[in-house]
Tab-separated table of C-alpha atoms in Angstrom:
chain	number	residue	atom	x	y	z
A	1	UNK	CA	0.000	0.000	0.000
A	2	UNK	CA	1.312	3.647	-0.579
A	3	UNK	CA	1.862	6.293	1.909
A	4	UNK	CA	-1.138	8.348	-0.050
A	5	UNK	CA	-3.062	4.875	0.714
A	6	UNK	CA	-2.099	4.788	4.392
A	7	UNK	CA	-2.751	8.359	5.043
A	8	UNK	CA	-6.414	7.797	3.619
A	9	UNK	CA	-6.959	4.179	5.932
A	10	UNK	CA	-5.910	6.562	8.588
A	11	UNK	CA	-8.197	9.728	7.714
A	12	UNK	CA	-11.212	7.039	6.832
A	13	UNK	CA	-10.743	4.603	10.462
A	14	UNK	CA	-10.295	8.634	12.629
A	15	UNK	CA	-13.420	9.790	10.702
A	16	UNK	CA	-15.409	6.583	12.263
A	17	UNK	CA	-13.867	7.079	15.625
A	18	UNK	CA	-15.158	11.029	15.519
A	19	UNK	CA	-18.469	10.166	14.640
A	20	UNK	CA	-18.626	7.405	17.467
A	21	UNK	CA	-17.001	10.443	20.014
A	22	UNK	CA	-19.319	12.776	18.465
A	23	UNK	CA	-22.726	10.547	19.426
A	24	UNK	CA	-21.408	10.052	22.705
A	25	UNK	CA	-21.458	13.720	23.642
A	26	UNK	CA	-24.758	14.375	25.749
A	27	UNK	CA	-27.285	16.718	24.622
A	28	UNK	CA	-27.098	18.820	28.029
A	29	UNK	CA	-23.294	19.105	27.314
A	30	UNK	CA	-24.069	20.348	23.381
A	31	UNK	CA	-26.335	22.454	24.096
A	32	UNK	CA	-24.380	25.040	27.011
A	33	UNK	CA	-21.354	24.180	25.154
A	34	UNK	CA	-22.956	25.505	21.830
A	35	UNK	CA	-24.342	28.721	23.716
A	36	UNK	CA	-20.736	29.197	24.808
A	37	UNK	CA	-19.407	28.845	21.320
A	38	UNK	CA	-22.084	31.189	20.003
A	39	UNK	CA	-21.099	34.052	22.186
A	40	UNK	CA	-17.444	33.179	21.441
A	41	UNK	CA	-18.050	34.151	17.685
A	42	UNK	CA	-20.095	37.008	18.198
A	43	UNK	CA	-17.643	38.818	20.418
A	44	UNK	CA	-14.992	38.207	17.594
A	45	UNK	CA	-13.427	41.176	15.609
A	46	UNK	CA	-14.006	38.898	12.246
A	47	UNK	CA	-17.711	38.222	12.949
A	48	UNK	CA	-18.262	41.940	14.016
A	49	UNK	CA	-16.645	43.302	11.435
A	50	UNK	CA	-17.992	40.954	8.561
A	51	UNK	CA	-20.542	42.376	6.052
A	52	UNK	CA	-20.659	38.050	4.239
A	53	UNK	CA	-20.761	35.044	6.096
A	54	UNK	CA	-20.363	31.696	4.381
A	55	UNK	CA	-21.657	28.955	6.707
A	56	UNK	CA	-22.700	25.454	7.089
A	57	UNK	CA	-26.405	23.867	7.542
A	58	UNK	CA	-25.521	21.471	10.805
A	59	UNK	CA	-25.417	17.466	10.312
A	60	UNK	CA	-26.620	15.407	13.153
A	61	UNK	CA	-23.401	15.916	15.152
A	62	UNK	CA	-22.410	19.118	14.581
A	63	UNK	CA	-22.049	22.279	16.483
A	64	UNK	CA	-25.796	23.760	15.165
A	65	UNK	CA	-25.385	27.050	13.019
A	66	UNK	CA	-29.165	27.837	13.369
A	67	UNK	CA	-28.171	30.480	16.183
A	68	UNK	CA	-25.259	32.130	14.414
A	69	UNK	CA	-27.722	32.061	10.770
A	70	UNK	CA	-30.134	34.139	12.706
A	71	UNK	CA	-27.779	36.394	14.497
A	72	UNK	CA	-25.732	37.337	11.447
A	73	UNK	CA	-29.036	38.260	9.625
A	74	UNK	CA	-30.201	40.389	12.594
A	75	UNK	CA	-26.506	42.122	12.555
A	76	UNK	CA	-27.296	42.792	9.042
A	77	UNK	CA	-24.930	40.803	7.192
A	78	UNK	CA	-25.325	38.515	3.821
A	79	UNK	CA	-25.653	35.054	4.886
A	80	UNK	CA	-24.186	32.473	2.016
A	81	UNK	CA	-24.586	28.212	2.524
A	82	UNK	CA	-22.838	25.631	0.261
A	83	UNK	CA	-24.623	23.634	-2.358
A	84	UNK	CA	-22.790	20.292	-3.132
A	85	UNK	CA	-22.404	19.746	-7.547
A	86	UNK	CA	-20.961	16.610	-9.341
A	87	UNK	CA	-17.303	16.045	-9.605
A	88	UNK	CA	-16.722	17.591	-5.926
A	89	UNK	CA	-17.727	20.867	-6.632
A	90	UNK	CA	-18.906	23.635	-3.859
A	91	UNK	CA	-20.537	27.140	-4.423
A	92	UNK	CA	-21.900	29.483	-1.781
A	93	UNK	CA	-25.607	30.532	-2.452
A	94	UNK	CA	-27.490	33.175	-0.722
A	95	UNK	CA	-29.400	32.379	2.204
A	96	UNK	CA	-32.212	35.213	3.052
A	97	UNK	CA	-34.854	34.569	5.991
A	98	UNK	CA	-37.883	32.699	4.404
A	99	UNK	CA	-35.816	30.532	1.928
A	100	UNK	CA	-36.294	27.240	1.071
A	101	UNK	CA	-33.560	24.908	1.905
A	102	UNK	CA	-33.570	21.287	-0.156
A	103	UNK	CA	-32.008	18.541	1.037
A	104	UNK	CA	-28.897	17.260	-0.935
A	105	UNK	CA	-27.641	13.839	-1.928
A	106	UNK	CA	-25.487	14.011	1.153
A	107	UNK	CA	-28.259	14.757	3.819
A	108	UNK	CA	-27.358	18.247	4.297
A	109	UNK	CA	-29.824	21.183	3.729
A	110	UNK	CA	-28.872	23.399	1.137
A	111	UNK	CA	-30.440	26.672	-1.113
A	112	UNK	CA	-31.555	25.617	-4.371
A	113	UNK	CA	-29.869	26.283	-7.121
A	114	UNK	CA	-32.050	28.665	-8.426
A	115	UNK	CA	-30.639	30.786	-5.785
A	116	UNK	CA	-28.108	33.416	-6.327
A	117	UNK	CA	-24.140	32.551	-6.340
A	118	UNK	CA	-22.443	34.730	-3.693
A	119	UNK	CA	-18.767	34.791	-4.713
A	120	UNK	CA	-16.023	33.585	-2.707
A	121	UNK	CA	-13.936	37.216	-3.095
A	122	UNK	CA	-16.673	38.590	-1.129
A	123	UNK	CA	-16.923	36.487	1.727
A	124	UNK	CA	-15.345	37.875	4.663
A	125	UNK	CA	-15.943	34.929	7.702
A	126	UNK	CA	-16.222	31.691	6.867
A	127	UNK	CA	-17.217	29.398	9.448
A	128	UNK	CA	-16.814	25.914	8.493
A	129	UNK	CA	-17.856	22.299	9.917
A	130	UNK	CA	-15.968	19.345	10.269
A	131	UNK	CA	-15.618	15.976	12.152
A	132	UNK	CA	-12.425	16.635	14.010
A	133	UNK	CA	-10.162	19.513	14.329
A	134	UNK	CA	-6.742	19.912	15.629
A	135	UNK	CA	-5.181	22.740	18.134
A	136	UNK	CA	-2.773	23.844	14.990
A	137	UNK	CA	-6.116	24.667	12.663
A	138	UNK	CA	-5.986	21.043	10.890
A	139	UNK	CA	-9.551	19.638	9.901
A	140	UNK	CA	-11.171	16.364	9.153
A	141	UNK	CA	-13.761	16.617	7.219
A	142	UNK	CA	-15.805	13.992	5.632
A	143	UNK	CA	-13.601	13.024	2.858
A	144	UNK	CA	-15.433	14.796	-0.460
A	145	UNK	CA	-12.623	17.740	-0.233
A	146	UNK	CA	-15.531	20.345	-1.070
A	147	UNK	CA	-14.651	22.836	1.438
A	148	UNK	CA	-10.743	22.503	0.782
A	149	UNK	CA	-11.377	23.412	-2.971
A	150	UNK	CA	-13.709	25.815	-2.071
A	151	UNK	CA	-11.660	27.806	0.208
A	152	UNK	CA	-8.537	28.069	-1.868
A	153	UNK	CA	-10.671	30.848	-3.887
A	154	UNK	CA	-11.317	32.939	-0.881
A	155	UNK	CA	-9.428	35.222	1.455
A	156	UNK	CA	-12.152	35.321	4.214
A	157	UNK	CA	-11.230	34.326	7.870
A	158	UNK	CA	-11.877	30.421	8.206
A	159	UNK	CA	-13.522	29.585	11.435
A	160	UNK	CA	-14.070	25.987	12.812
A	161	UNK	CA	-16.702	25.631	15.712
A	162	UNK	CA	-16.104	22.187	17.645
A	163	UNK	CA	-16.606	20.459	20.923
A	164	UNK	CA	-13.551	21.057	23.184
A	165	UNK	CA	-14.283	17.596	24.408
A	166	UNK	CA	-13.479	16.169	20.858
A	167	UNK	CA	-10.651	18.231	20.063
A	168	UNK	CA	-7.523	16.716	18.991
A	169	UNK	CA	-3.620	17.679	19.819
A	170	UNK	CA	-2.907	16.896	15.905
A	171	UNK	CA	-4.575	15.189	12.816
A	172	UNK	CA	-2.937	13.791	9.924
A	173	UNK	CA	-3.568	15.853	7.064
A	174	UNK	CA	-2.908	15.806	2.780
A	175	UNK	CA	-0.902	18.844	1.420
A	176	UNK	CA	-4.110	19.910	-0.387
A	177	UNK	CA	-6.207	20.172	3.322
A	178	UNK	CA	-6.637	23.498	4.272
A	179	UNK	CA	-6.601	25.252	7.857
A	180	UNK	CA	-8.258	27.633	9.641
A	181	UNK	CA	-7.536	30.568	11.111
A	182	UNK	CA	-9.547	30.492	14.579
A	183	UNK	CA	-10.945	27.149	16.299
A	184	UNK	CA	-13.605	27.796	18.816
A	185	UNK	CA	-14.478	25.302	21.464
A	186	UNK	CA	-16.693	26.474	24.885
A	187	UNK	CA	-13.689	26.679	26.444
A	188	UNK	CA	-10.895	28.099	24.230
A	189	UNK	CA	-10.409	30.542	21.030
A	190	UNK	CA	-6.848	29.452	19.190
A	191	UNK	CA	-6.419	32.382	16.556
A	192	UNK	CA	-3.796	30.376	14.680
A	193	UNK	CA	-1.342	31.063	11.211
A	194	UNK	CA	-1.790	29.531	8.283
């Protein structure tokens, strides 16, 4: 087997572990850690000072982005979600209070595409999900590479909510995986270089 091989047994067997530590987490836990989180962002510079935010519909697992969706149109501010195409291709669409969300061949909500492209050069925050995250900005996502292609055409700040109870000291990682810029747990917020 190669090392490219080995490195992708590795990412696929930590992915399953995740989503086992994930389901474990109670729903009392989620929910004040999620509150904390919340407030975390808001108080941010980057959130504040954001006119577009690009953010993920929450999987069953997930830190939930209803909150932060809601907020940010309150504050004013463009909201953009991802919608999934064929050969691994992502786009951000906007998101305005009212829309209809359709459910995509992944399970994930997402605008129709009928909906209007936002561009990437105009997002300033985006806040992006994964299934693990390291203290160094590395993500694990769930394999598709969407949001690594995605955010090689954008300078916004990249900002990964997670559990601090299912945060990792490092991940293994492919030169094309990208990192973030700030990692917010209930408990911490690393502002990191990429």
């Amino acid at each position: 087997m190669t090392d490219k091989g080995d490195l992708t047994s590795e990412k696929q067997a930590l992915r399953r572990q995740m989503k086992q530590a994930r389901s474990q987490l109670s729903p009392d836990y989620r929910q004040k850690a999620e509150a904390t989180i919340y407030q975390r962002i808001w108080d941010l510079p980057c959130y504040q000072d954001s006119q577009t935010i690009f953010i993920y519909q929450a999987m069953p697992g997930e830190v939930a982005t209803r909150p932060l969706i809601e907020a940010a149109w309150r504050d004013g501010k463009t909201v953009a979600l991802p919608r999934v195409y064929p050969q691994r291709q992502m786009s951000a669409h906007l998101y305005q209070p009212g829309d209809d969300l359709i459910r995509s061949a992944y399970g994930a909500w997402e605008p129709s595409a009928e909906s209007a492209i936002v561009s990437p050069t105009t997002i300033d925050l985006a806040i992006v999900p994964c299934l693990a995250a390291s203290h160094s900005g590395q993500r694990l996502g769930y394999g598709g590479g969407y949001y690594d292609r995605f955010l090689v055409n954008t300078n916004a700040v990249r900002l990964l909510p997670i559990y601090d109870q299912i945060l990792l000291d490092d991940l293994v990682v492919d030169d094309y995986d990208q990192l973030m810029d700030l990692v917010v747990t209930e408990a911490r917020v690393l502002e990191l270089e990429r």
